[in-house]
XYZ file of C-alpha atoms in Angstrom:
715
model
C 1.761 -16.586 -52.473
C -1.661 -15.994 -54.151
C -3.215 -13.065 -52.702
C -6.906 -14.514 -53.632
C -7.325 -15.938 -50.313
C -7.272 -12.597 -48.555
C -8.994 -10.703 -51.201
C -11.804 -12.439 -52.389
C -13.805 -11.035 -49.624
C -13.371 -7.782 -51.157
C -15.541 -8.495 -54.034
C -18.495 -8.644 -51.600
C -17.559 -5.850 -49.423
C -16.023 -2.811 -51.572
C -19.377 -0.893 -52.352
C -20.279 -1.387 -48.585
C -16.711 -0.303 -47.294
C -16.998 2.820 -49.570
C -20.643 3.592 -48.371
C -19.191 3.322 -44.749
C -16.118 5.594 -45.601
C -18.381 8.613 -47.003
C -21.336 8.342 -44.535
C -19.196 9.307 -41.304
C -18.603 13.088 -41.708
C -14.907 14.322 -40.895
C -14.220 15.640 -37.564
C -12.518 18.718 -36.793
C -8.563 17.612 -36.482
C -8.795 14.686 -38.374
C -7.096 14.220 -42.012
C -9.208 13.515 -44.905
C -8.426 10.721 -47.342
C -5.575 11.277 -49.607
C -7.405 9.592 -52.368
C -11.086 10.477 -51.838
C -10.525 13.978 -50.855
C -14.026 15.815 -50.569
C -14.095 15.803 -46.591
C -14.117 11.951 -46.653
C -12.246 11.061 -43.165
C -9.082 8.803 -43.377
C -9.372 5.778 -40.979
C -6.267 3.889 -42.311
C -2.319 4.849 -42.348
C -0.238 3.047 -44.781
C 3.285 2.180 -43.622
C 5.881 2.625 -44.144
C 5.181 5.834 -46.413
C 2.362 7.208 -43.880
C -0.260 8.232 -46.508
C -3.812 8.121 -45.074
C -6.609 6.830 -46.893
C -10.118 5.658 -45.905
C -11.093 2.023 -45.602
C -13.199 1.826 -49.085
C -9.986 2.878 -50.813
C -7.954 0.204 -48.985
C -10.331 -2.588 -50.063
C -10.293 -1.453 -53.590
C -6.404 -1.308 -53.734
C -6.342 -4.764 -52.385
C -9.161 -5.815 -54.726
C -7.140 -4.502 -57.711
C -3.966 -6.494 -56.741
C -5.566 -9.761 -57.087
C -4.262 -10.613 -60.649
C -1.395 -8.608 -60.611
C 2.485 -10.377 -60.661
C 4.255 -8.536 -58.106
C 3.552 -9.613 -54.412
C 1.604 -6.858 -52.296
C -0.308 -3.886 -52.515
C 1.850 -0.671 -53.479
C 1.016 2.855 -52.321
C -0.630 4.812 -55.114
C 1.060 7.890 -54.308
C 5.001 6.650 -53.491
C 4.745 3.333 -54.982
C 6.276 1.732 -51.988
C 5.302 -1.855 -50.857
C 2.651 -1.535 -47.997
C 4.002 -3.303 -44.737
C 1.107 -2.568 -42.329
C -2.365 -1.016 -42.291
C -2.928 1.058 -39.210
C -6.283 2.224 -37.846
C -6.298 6.036 -36.827
C -8.749 8.895 -36.518
C -11.279 6.337 -34.664
C -11.684 3.786 -37.076
C -14.744 1.443 -36.840
C -13.979 -1.505 -34.806
C -15.354 -3.676 -37.657
C -12.946 -1.908 -39.993
C -10.262 -2.636 -37.322
C -11.372 -6.261 -37.309
C -10.717 -6.406 -41.264
C -7.384 -4.625 -41.147
C -6.003 -7.184 -39.001
C -6.474 -9.708 -41.721
C -5.127 -7.216 -44.242
C -2.014 -6.878 -41.887
C -1.706 -10.455 -42.282
C -2.084 -10.571 -45.840
C 0.666 -7.971 -46.036
C 3.422 -9.772 -43.810
C 2.848 -12.883 -45.936
C 3.687 -10.659 -49.126
C 6.695 -9.364 -47.473
C 8.173 -12.436 -46.923
C 7.301 -13.649 -50.359
C 9.271 -10.358 -51.893
C 12.189 -11.190 -49.488
C 14.455 -13.463 -51.512
C 13.951 -11.118 -54.427
C 14.662 -8.264 -52.600
C 17.898 -9.836 -51.487
C 18.837 -10.719 -55.294
C 18.493 -14.558 -55.081
C 19.897 -15.747 -58.362
C 17.536 -17.003 -60.946
C 14.655 -15.648 -58.860
C 12.014 -15.620 -61.752
C 13.065 -19.351 -62.773
C 12.730 -20.275 -59.263
C 9.416 -19.007 -58.942
C 8.416 -20.682 -62.017
C 9.951 -23.936 -61.402
C 8.349 -24.237 -57.953
C 4.862 -24.645 -57.210
C 3.506 -21.439 -55.165
C 2.979 -22.397 -51.798
C -0.824 -21.453 -50.739
C -1.535 -20.725 -46.948
C -4.731 -22.767 -45.693
C -7.635 -21.461 -43.660
C -8.982 -23.835 -40.941
C -12.427 -25.133 -41.488
C -12.997 -24.861 -37.859
C -11.876 -21.714 -36.219
C -11.468 -19.803 -39.743
C -7.783 -19.255 -38.750
C -5.371 -18.949 -41.546
C -2.152 -20.837 -41.361
C 1.059 -20.836 -43.524
C 1.607 -23.861 -45.736
C 4.071 -25.717 -43.913
C 1.984 -25.861 -40.735
C 0.706 -29.417 -40.186
C -1.951 -28.268 -37.911
C -3.734 -25.033 -37.098
C -1.847 -22.820 -35.127
C -5.146 -21.607 -33.031
C -7.220 -25.008 -32.390
C -4.691 -27.743 -33.537
C -6.786 -29.114 -36.042
C -5.123 -30.935 -38.767
C -4.282 -29.805 -42.184
C -6.449 -30.939 -44.478
C -3.841 -30.800 -47.573
C -0.800 -31.577 -45.434
C 2.534 -31.021 -47.902
C 3.951 -33.957 -49.210
C 7.594 -34.651 -48.439
C 10.144 -33.502 -50.608
C 13.592 -34.915 -51.512
C 15.423 -31.886 -51.069
C 18.241 -32.154 -48.653
C 18.421 -28.536 -47.541
C 15.075 -27.197 -45.991
C 14.647 -23.486 -45.856
C 12.172 -23.753 -43.011
C 14.496 -23.540 -39.966
C 11.838 -25.544 -37.750
C 12.709 -28.386 -39.935
C 16.441 -27.957 -40.081
C 19.391 -29.581 -38.170
C 21.746 -27.562 -36.263
C 24.385 -28.236 -38.807
C 22.063 -26.930 -41.707
C 21.210 -23.632 -39.871
C 24.819 -22.859 -39.132
C 25.393 -23.525 -42.826
C 22.923 -20.924 -43.760
C 24.610 -18.804 -41.244
C 28.152 -18.891 -42.941
C 26.526 -18.047 -46.162
C 26.934 -14.225 -47.365
C 23.907 -12.415 -46.642
C 21.952 -15.058 -44.909
C 19.245 -14.950 -47.546
C 17.505 -18.274 -45.917
C 16.793 -15.832 -42.731
C 14.415 -13.501 -44.298
C 11.267 -15.579 -43.323
C 12.805 -15.586 -39.733
C 12.838 -11.966 -39.483
C 9.391 -11.065 -41.708
C 7.492 -13.423 -39.606
C 8.905 -11.997 -36.459
C 7.860 -8.490 -37.624
C 11.117 -7.183 -38.723
C 11.991 -5.777 -42.258
C 15.096 -7.795 -43.680
C 17.048 -7.094 -46.749
C 20.894 -7.815 -47.716
C 21.585 -9.365 -44.627
C 20.287 -6.299 -42.123
C 17.088 -5.424 -40.302
C 15.580 -2.109 -40.824
C 13.422 -0.763 -38.233
C 11.296 2.369 -37.193
C 9.071 3.768 -34.467
C 6.457 1.246 -34.971
C 8.690 -1.838 -35.172
C 8.123 -2.874 -31.706
C 4.272 -2.901 -32.335
C 4.629 -5.163 -35.364
C 6.705 -7.311 -33.095
C 3.890 -7.862 -30.835
C 1.537 -8.643 -33.623
C 3.685 -11.238 -34.994
C 3.958 -12.823 -31.469
C 0.088 -12.932 -31.537
C 0.392 -15.508 -34.392
C 3.605 -17.208 -33.018
C 5.505 -15.514 -35.754
C 8.785 -15.524 -33.709
C 9.300 -19.433 -33.645
C 11.804 -19.864 -36.412
C 14.074 -16.600 -35.173
C 14.110 -18.157 -31.754
C 15.136 -21.465 -33.382
C 18.220 -19.551 -34.720
C 18.912 -18.289 -30.994
C 18.583 -21.553 -29.577
C 21.186 -23.073 -32.048
C 23.857 -20.058 -30.840
C 23.045 -20.694 -27.318
C 26.121 -22.861 -27.112
C 29.309 -20.917 -26.405
C 31.446 -22.634 -28.927
C 29.056 -22.203 -31.574
C 28.585 -18.405 -30.807
C 32.489 -18.181 -30.794
C 32.803 -20.156 -34.242
C 30.109 -17.975 -35.623
C 31.398 -14.423 -34.161
C 34.588 -15.033 -35.757
C 33.865 -15.895 -39.194
C 33.845 -13.267 -41.581
C 30.466 -13.746 -43.159
C 28.259 -15.221 -40.107
C 29.746 -12.291 -37.828
C 27.456 -9.973 -39.848
C 24.560 -12.101 -39.726
C 25.204 -12.324 -35.621
C 25.333 -8.557 -35.375
C 22.143 -8.475 -37.325
C 20.510 -11.419 -34.843
C 21.990 -9.086 -31.903
C 20.383 -6.017 -33.241
C 16.976 -8.190 -33.766
C 16.899 -9.404 -30.003
C 17.239 -5.767 -28.776
C 14.126 -4.667 -30.888
C 12.445 -7.720 -29.057
C 13.442 -6.574 -25.915
C 11.873 -3.270 -26.558
C 8.618 -5.188 -27.848
C 8.383 -7.328 -24.438
C 8.986 -4.003 -22.624
C 6.199 -2.389 -24.420
C 4.096 -5.577 -23.720
C 4.905 -5.578 -19.917
C 3.856 -1.699 -19.765
C 0.447 -2.970 -21.341
C 0.368 -5.663 -18.691
C 0.877 -8.509 -21.149
C 3.331 -11.288 -20.880
C 5.256 -12.862 -24.101
C 7.726 -15.291 -24.828
C 6.817 -17.263 -21.667
C 7.926 -20.564 -23.671
C 11.199 -19.231 -24.804
C 12.033 -17.914 -21.374
C 10.949 -21.125 -19.378
C 13.193 -22.998 -21.746
C 16.325 -20.862 -21.273
C 16.364 -20.203 -17.242
C 14.071 -17.035 -17.499
C 16.465 -15.231 -20.132
C 14.899 -13.465 -23.270
C 16.760 -13.819 -26.610
C 19.377 -11.168 -26.035
C 20.124 -12.290 -22.562
C 20.675 -16.022 -23.826
C 23.250 -14.512 -26.782
C 24.890 -12.539 -24.180
C 25.760 -15.598 -21.648
C 26.539 -17.259 -24.663
C 29.550 -14.906 -25.584
C 30.666 -15.058 -21.750
C 33.041 -17.876 -21.731
C 35.197 -16.313 -24.919
C 34.189 -12.678 -24.386
C 37.895 -11.815 -23.720
C 38.857 -13.612 -26.914
C 36.054 -12.135 -28.871
C 37.245 -8.702 -27.559
C 40.556 -8.757 -29.468
C 39.011 -10.428 -32.659
C 38.954 -8.014 -35.730
C 35.263 -8.521 -36.237
C 34.141 -10.177 -32.920
C 34.686 -7.105 -30.952
C 31.599 -5.415 -32.619
C 29.326 -8.300 -31.135
C 30.721 -7.541 -27.545
C 29.987 -3.878 -27.694
C 26.432 -4.464 -29.432
C 25.651 -6.868 -26.643
C 26.349 -4.432 -23.996
C 24.311 -1.661 -25.497
C 21.412 -2.768 -24.206
C 22.162 -5.051 -21.387
C 20.540 -5.288 -18.072
C 22.776 -4.000 -14.972
C 23.400 -7.536 -14.002
C 24.214 -8.628 -17.353
C 26.403 -6.020 -17.754
C 28.121 -6.684 -14.633
C 28.532 -10.237 -15.567
C 30.184 -9.416 -18.748
C 32.644 -7.199 -17.449
C 33.191 -9.461 -14.649
C 34.330 -12.069 -17.558
C 36.440 -9.452 -19.362
C 38.209 -7.156 -16.626
C 40.468 -9.656 -15.436
C 42.079 -9.532 -18.834
C 41.741 -5.915 -19.230
C 45.641 -5.236 -18.958
C 46.264 -7.338 -21.604
C 43.207 -6.022 -23.793
C 44.446 -2.290 -23.828
C 47.282 -3.577 -25.537
C 45.177 -4.582 -28.405
C 43.990 -2.173 -31.071
C 40.630 -3.631 -30.848
C 40.413 -4.607 -27.177
C 41.118 -1.286 -25.755
C 38.081 0.291 -27.657
C 36.036 -2.596 -25.978
C 37.489 -1.880 -22.599
C 36.315 1.799 -22.886
C 33.087 1.075 -24.235
C 32.217 -1.273 -21.166
C 33.269 1.587 -18.596
C 31.303 3.579 -20.295
C 28.251 1.527 -20.015
C 28.791 0.523 -16.487
C 28.798 4.353 -15.484
C 25.809 5.024 -17.334
C 23.896 1.711 -16.243
C 25.009 1.134 -12.945
C 25.122 4.457 -11.564
C 22.589 3.684 -8.770
C 21.034 1.014 -6.931
C 22.112 -2.558 -5.783
C 24.665 -2.529 -8.745
C 26.370 0.659 -7.975
C 28.902 -1.244 -5.562
C 29.376 -4.006 -8.225
C 30.322 -1.308 -10.343
C 32.932 0.198 -8.163
C 34.178 -3.328 -7.320
C 34.849 -4.265 -10.735
C 36.565 -0.892 -11.768
C 38.559 -0.857 -8.832
C 39.521 -4.853 -9.444
C 40.845 -3.479 -12.829
C 43.170 -0.884 -11.140
C 44.644 -3.694 -8.955
C 45.093 -5.645 -12.225
C 46.694 -2.558 -13.611
C 49.114 -2.205 -10.774
C 50.057 -5.901 -11.082
C 50.936 -5.418 -14.512
C 53.599 -2.615 -14.384
C 55.018 -3.119 -17.808
C 51.037 -3.041 -19.287
C 50.495 0.116 -16.886
C 53.524 2.008 -18.589
C 51.900 1.465 -21.967
C 48.609 2.995 -20.725
C 50.304 6.206 -19.093
C 51.677 6.897 -22.854
C 48.859 5.713 -25.201
C 45.693 7.941 -25.830
C 42.937 5.447 -25.941
C 44.708 3.274 -22.962
C 45.128 6.338 -20.594
C 41.198 6.811 -21.192
C 40.725 3.622 -19.695
C 42.928 3.965 -16.952
C 41.237 7.198 -16.247
C 37.752 5.605 -16.465
C 38.674 2.902 -14.177
C 39.960 5.206 -11.679
C 36.832 7.728 -11.690
C 34.663 4.417 -11.315
C 36.571 2.568 -8.918
C 36.538 5.384 -6.304
C 36.229 5.318 -3.131
C 37.955 2.198 -3.266
C 41.659 1.966 -2.271
C 43.036 0.264 -5.654
C 41.359 3.331 -7.466
C 42.302 5.883 -5.283
C 45.737 4.852 -4.877
C 46.358 4.481 -8.538
C 44.647 7.888 -9.411
C 46.900 9.716 -6.576
C 50.188 7.987 -8.114
C 48.798 9.474 -11.801
C 47.881 12.734 -10.578
C 51.252 13.098 -8.365
C 53.229 12.119 -11.600
C 51.631 14.720 -14.189
C 54.827 16.827 -14.673
C 56.796 13.630 -15.463
C 54.288 12.462 -17.760
C 54.410 15.650 -19.702
C 58.325 15.153 -20.146
C 57.257 11.806 -21.882
C 56.069 11.572 -25.620
C 52.257 11.359 -25.365
C 52.216 11.343 -21.583
C 49.980 14.517 -22.019
C 47.068 12.570 -23.140
C 47.014 10.465 -19.848
C 46.964 13.990 -18.048
C 44.214 15.181 -20.170
C 42.334 12.047 -19.611
C 42.384 12.652 -15.880
C 41.428 16.159 -16.026
C 38.296 14.604 -17.794
C 37.153 12.288 -14.862
C 33.602 12.292 -13.695
C 32.352 9.964 -11.139
C 28.997 8.864 -10.519
C 27.964 10.321 -6.909
C 29.155 13.653 -4.999
C 31.539 11.656 -2.705
C 33.516 10.050 -5.092
C 33.170 13.327 -7.422
C 34.983 15.239 -4.074
C 38.091 12.856 -4.514
C 38.210 13.513 -8.520
C 38.241 16.909 -7.569
C 41.069 16.478 -5.083
C 43.057 14.305 -7.872
C 42.530 17.376 -10.170
C 43.935 19.774 -7.299
C 46.844 17.563 -6.849
C 47.239 17.773 -11.085
C 47.335 21.594 -10.577
C 49.934 21.466 -7.658
C 52.253 19.426 -9.800
C 52.085 21.612 -12.769
C 52.430 24.828 -10.697
C 55.186 27.240 -11.976
C 55.006 25.614 -15.181
C 51.945 26.570 -16.631
C 53.274 29.671 -18.613
C 56.087 27.225 -20.446
C 52.957 24.761 -21.429
C 50.946 27.750 -22.639
C 53.736 29.295 -24.795
C 54.655 25.827 -25.992
C 58.381 26.680 -24.652
C 58.819 23.480 -22.645
C 56.608 21.314 -25.229
C 56.314 21.337 -28.546
C 53.058 19.415 -28.616
C 50.003 21.239 -29.977
C 47.858 19.901 -27.181
C 49.924 21.839 -24.309
C 47.545 24.896 -24.496
C 44.301 22.853 -24.301
C 45.567 21.243 -21.078
C 46.058 24.507 -19.567
C 42.778 25.404 -20.735
C 40.935 22.222 -19.470
C 42.836 22.633 -16.165
C 41.742 26.090 -15.706
C 37.638 24.903 -16.934
C 37.841 22.166 -14.469
C 38.884 24.056 -11.459
C 36.323 26.779 -12.312
C 33.567 23.951 -12.455
C 34.795 22.560 -8.971
C 34.523 26.152 -7.511
C 38.429 26.177 -6.690
C 38.406 30.307 -6.740
C 41.865 29.790 -4.936
C 43.534 27.963 -7.419
C 42.207 29.829 -10.253
C 43.536 33.160 -8.631
C 47.117 31.434 -8.278
C 46.920 30.479 -12.056
C 45.674 33.743 -12.954
C 48.739 35.520 -11.080
C 51.331 33.242 -12.713
C 50.200 34.061 -15.959
C 49.457 37.916 -15.238
C 53.257 38.086 -14.175
C 54.131 36.832 -17.977
C 51.606 39.477 -19.240
C 54.038 41.190 -21.841
C 54.904 38.047 -23.657
C 51.316 36.215 -23.454
C 49.782 39.557 -25.097
C 51.946 38.881 -28.233
C 50.476 35.379 -28.760
C 46.497 35.381 -29.452
C 45.961 32.018 -28.392
C 47.666 32.460 -24.779
C 46.176 35.664 -24.633
C 42.336 34.067 -24.967
C 43.239 31.644 -22.284
C 44.009 34.300 -19.910
C 41.172 36.014 -20.841
C 38.774 33.035 -20.028
C 40.712 32.549 -16.634
C 39.684 36.079 -15.528
C 35.794 35.716 -17.016
C 34.966 32.778 -14.753
C 32.184 33.973 -12.359
C 33.376 32.228 -9.597
C 36.228 34.682 -8.969
C 35.323 37.812 -6.999
C 35.392 41.027 -8.654
C 38.128 42.576 -6.419
C 40.249 39.805 -7.243
C 39.932 40.024 -11.236
C 40.211 43.882 -10.742
C 43.670 43.263 -9.084
C 44.980 41.296 -12.033
C 43.736 43.608 -14.410
C 45.780 46.371 -12.737
C 48.838 44.181 -12.460
C 48.473 43.984 -16.386
C 48.151 47.472 -17.131
C 51.848 47.724 -15.582
C 53.192 44.678 -17.535
C 51.369 44.879 -21.191
C 53.312 47.261 -23.540
C 50.437 47.729 -25.835
C 47.747 50.330 -24.720
C 45.251 48.827 -27.790
C 45.699 45.062 -26.566
C 45.013 45.957 -22.826
C 42.035 48.234 -23.750
C 40.689 45.000 -25.578
C 41.298 42.979 -22.810
C 39.728 45.132 -20.410
C 36.617 45.471 -22.611
C 36.226 41.998 -23.458
C 36.514 40.769 -19.762
C 34.205 43.348 -18.477
C 31.481 42.551 -20.838
C 31.697 39.054 -20.360
C 31.579 39.341 -16.803
C 28.661 41.672 -16.598
C 26.930 39.080 -19.046
C 27.688 36.118 -16.449
C 24.866 34.648 -14.575
C 25.251 34.350 -10.894
C 27.742 31.588 -9.818
C 26.133 28.395 -9.104
C 26.087 26.807 -5.563
C 29.306 25.328 -4.589
C 29.404 21.387 -5.291
C 30.940 20.454 -1.963
C 30.812 21.651 1.615
C 34.523 22.756 1.523
C 37.245 23.532 -0.893
C 39.916 21.100 -1.459
C 42.618 20.861 1.175
C 45.000 20.777 -1.548
C 45.532 24.672 -1.855
C 48.365 26.610 -3.808
C 50.300 27.271 -0.787
C 51.007 23.196 -0.174
C 53.652 22.887 -2.576
C 55.615 25.310 -0.578
C 54.616 24.218 2.738
C 55.983 20.421 1.757
C 59.280 22.150 0.373
C 59.934 23.708 3.444
C 59.113 20.548 5.405
C 56.170 21.860 7.222
C 53.063 19.762 7.988
C 50.159 20.622 5.799
C 46.806 21.385 7.369
C 44.552 18.174 7.290
C 41.115 18.199 5.507
C 38.097 19.952 6.473
C 35.502 17.711 8.755
C 32.237 16.743 6.809
C 29.261 18.696 7.223
C 26.941 17.609 9.948
C 23.862 15.430 9.630
C 20.560 16.298 10.748
C 20.256 15.132 14.651
C 24.234 14.707 14.687
C 27.063 16.713 16.115
C 30.087 17.638 13.754
C 32.247 16.274 16.843
C 30.659 12.986 16.054
C 31.647 12.665 12.697
C 35.153 13.568 12.640
C 36.282 10.378 13.631
C 34.226 8.502 11.340
C 35.367 10.153 8.513
C 37.423 8.893 5.409
C 40.686 9.839 3.777
C 39.615 12.859 2.598
C 37.083 14.065 5.186
C 34.248 12.149 3.562
C 31.736 10.342 5.832
C 31.700 6.560 5.447
C 28.143 5.642 5.197
C 26.348 2.563 6.409
C 25.696 1.577 2.663
C 27.773 -1.409 1.434
C 29.678 -1.790 4.956
C 29.502 -5.478 4.945
C 30.632 -5.753 1.401
C 33.333 -3.006 1.618
C 34.591 -4.722 4.787
C 35.155 -7.820 2.459
C 36.752 -5.483 0.049
C 38.780 -3.934 2.537
C 40.361 -7.239 3.250
C 41.542 -7.990 -0.339
C 42.868 -4.616 -0.697
C 44.987 -5.093 2.427
C 46.334 -8.103 1.088
C 47.189 -6.747 -2.319
C 48.851 -3.459 -0.528
C 51.411 -5.896 0.750
C 52.129 -7.474 -2.551
C 52.413 -4.500 -4.717
C 54.571 -1.462 -4.869
C 52.787 1.046 -6.458
C 55.062 3.914 -6.364
C 55.865 4.802 -9.954
C 59.806 4.726 -10.263
C 62.145 6.473 -12.711
C 61.321 3.702 -15.259
C 57.682 4.512 -15.812
C 59.057 8.079 -17.461
C 62.816 7.850 -18.224
C 62.991 5.411 -20.954
C 61.223 7.282 -23.645
C 57.820 5.239 -23.152
C 55.380 6.860 -25.919
C 52.592 6.526 -28.316
C 54.421 6.342 -31.630
C 52.053 8.579 -33.208
C 52.323 11.475 -30.912
C 54.300 14.347 -31.630
C 57.919 14.678 -30.513
C 58.577 16.604 -27.819
C 61.899 19.190 -27.154
C 64.246 17.308 -24.740
C 65.454 20.072 -21.952
C 68.356 19.480 -19.691
C 66.717 19.896 -16.285
C 67.722 16.626 -14.611
C 68.340 17.898 -11.103
C 64.514 18.727 -10.964
C 62.250 15.980 -9.689
C 59.705 17.456 -12.126
C 62.209 17.963 -14.921
C 61.181 18.047 -18.202
C 64.206 15.929 -19.693
C 63.630 12.611 -21.577
C 65.771 10.180 -22.684
C 68.123 10.481 -25.525
C 67.696 6.773 -26.456
C 64.126 5.883 -27.770
C 64.251 1.845 -28.089
C 60.369 1.971 -28.913
C 60.520 4.511 -31.972
C 59.589 1.973 -34.695
C 56.929 -0.153 -32.957
C 53.478 0.695 -33.401
C 51.296 -1.777 -31.348
C 51.244 -2.505 -27.507
C 52.575 -6.270 -28.040
C 55.434 -4.910 -30.267
C 56.183 -2.363 -27.328
C 56.314 -4.812 -24.967
C 58.542 -7.273 -26.777
C 60.896 -4.450 -27.530
C 61.330 -3.858 -23.748
C 61.735 -7.233 -23.039
C 58.409 -8.117 -21.649
C 55.984 -10.371 -22.568
C 52.234 -9.590 -23.332
C-alpha cells in the first residue's frame, strides 16, 4: 500500500506542527520529547515501544517515510514498526484528530506487512507482479476506504474507481469467499490468509498466533469504529456449524488456527466489556444474527454437541479448555452439562481427565455464588452419581492420581447434595484400605486438599477430614516412619492431615495425634523428617500452651538425647512465641467426629449426635434443631424448590445403587502403574489391614482403557 495518500498532508503541516509543539511549555510531571528535548512537551506515545515524541516529530517521521520501500513508520530509537500513535500529556484536540488519520495509516501498513512477516514464499516477486492496492477517499465525506470496497463505509457513496474483476479462483478477501474456500484457508499451516482479518480487527497476528498487550482492547474498539471486524466475524460465522467446528478442531493444522481464533474472541469479549463500561454498544449486528451471542459464545455453543468427543482428542481438548477459561456462568454450566454425563469415561482418558479437572476448577471459580451456585452443585452431584453408577471406573479413580483429584473436586463442589455426601463419606471411611493399595494414597491426599465454596459445605468437608483422621488413628506413626508403607508420600500425608486439622480448629484431634507421636518419641527423634513433623504439630497456635507443655514433659522422659530434646524445646518455644493470635474458629462448634468415637464404636456404644446449629436472630435454638440437616446444619430457604426436585432424584437413585465399597475396591491390587510399589504386610485379620493381594493382574497396563479391559470390564 502506498503511504502517499496519508502523508501528503504533512508537507503543508510540518512547520505548523513543529511550531505548535514548541509553543506550549512543558508542565510539571510531563515527559519531554525524546527527539527534540529542550523542554518540548511530548504529546504522542509510539506503540508498542512506548517512546514519547511531540506531534511535530510524528509528522516529520511520516513525511520522511513517503518514498521508502518498507511499509510503515519505524521508531527512530528501537526500529520497531509503529502500530499506533497514542495522545498523551493533554494533547491538543486538533492533534488528536490528525492522529486518528495517522492511526488508520499505521493499521493499513501493519496489514500490508503481515504476509511478509508470516514468511509467505516469494514475497518480493509477489509484490512486484501484483499491482499495489490503493485505498480510495470518498469525495463526499472524505472517509478513507479500503481498495476492495465498492461503496463508502460511512455514507454509502459508490467507489469512483471500482476494482476490475479478476480471473483468480481463490480470493484472499473472506467477504468474497465461499465457506469451502475459507475452510481451505483454515487447513493451511499458519493460516497466512487470515492476517488481514486479525489486523483489521485491531489484533497483531504473525505465524498463526495473535499477540496482545494492555492496549489491545482499545485497538479493537477503534477497529470497530471502522467496521474492521467484518472479516473476522465472517470466519466465526463459518465455524458456528457444529460439524464444521468438530472437523476444524480435530485437524492437525486448523486446530492451532482455531485456538488462535478462540483467543481472539476472548480479547473481543474484553473489548466489548470495556465498551459497555463506557456506555457504548458494539457488535449489535452480529449479536442480532446469532441469538444475542457474542463471537466467543458462538464458538462455545458450536462445540457443545461434540464436547465430549473433543475432550478426548489429542488436540481438541485444548480448544474445550480455552473455551471454558473465560466463559460466562451460564455458558460454563451448559458446557459442563454436555460433558459431565460422560465424566466416568473421560477420566479413563489421558486427555479427558485434565479437561474434567479444569472444568470443575472453573465451575468452583465462576459459579461460586448467585443464581448459578445451585447449578454447579447439581452438576457436581450428578457427576458423583455417574461415578457410583459405574463402579469399575470408580475403582480406577480411587487409584489414579489425576482422576482422584477429579473425584475429590466433584465431592467438594457437590456438597451438600446427597450423592456427593454419600460418595465422599465412602471414600473417607475407606482411607486406611486405600493406603493398602498402590497409589491409593493419592486419593487420600486429594481428599485432604478439598475446599468447598461456602461455610455450610466446608463444615461437611471438615467432617470428612475428621473421618479420615479417625480411620488413620493409631497408624500415623507407621506412616510417618514409612514402616507400613515405602511410599515417599506417606510422611507428607501425615503432615497435610495435621495442617488441615489445625486449619479447622480441631484441637482435640491435634492433641490426640501429638500424643500418638509422642509415645514413639525415642524413635522419631532419630529421623529428622519425622521430628520436623512432630515439631510442626506442637507449634500450631490452636493448641493451648498447657497441652503443649504436657507433651514436651512426656518427651523429656522418652527422648534419650538431651541435645535433641534441648533443640526441640527451643525451636517449639521460639516458634510459639512468634505465632500470632489464633484466628476465630471457622464454625460454631467442632466436629462431632472426635478421637474417642472410634473406640466408642468398637465397644458398641452410641456416639453423641451432632450439636445444634447456632440460633439465628429472632429465633430460638430449640426451633432450629428439628429443621437441622444431617450434620446439624440448618436447611435454609434458598433453593428449596429445586432441592426438592433433586431430592426425589436422589431417592430414586438411592434405591438402585449400592454405594458401599466392598473388598473388590481394594483387595485386587488396583493401582496406578507409575506409582511406587508398597510392601505387603500380613494383617488380614484387621479390617483396616495393610495387606495387598499377591496377584497383580494390571502390572503391565498404562491407561484406563487397558486397566478396564484387563479386569474384564468395558470402557
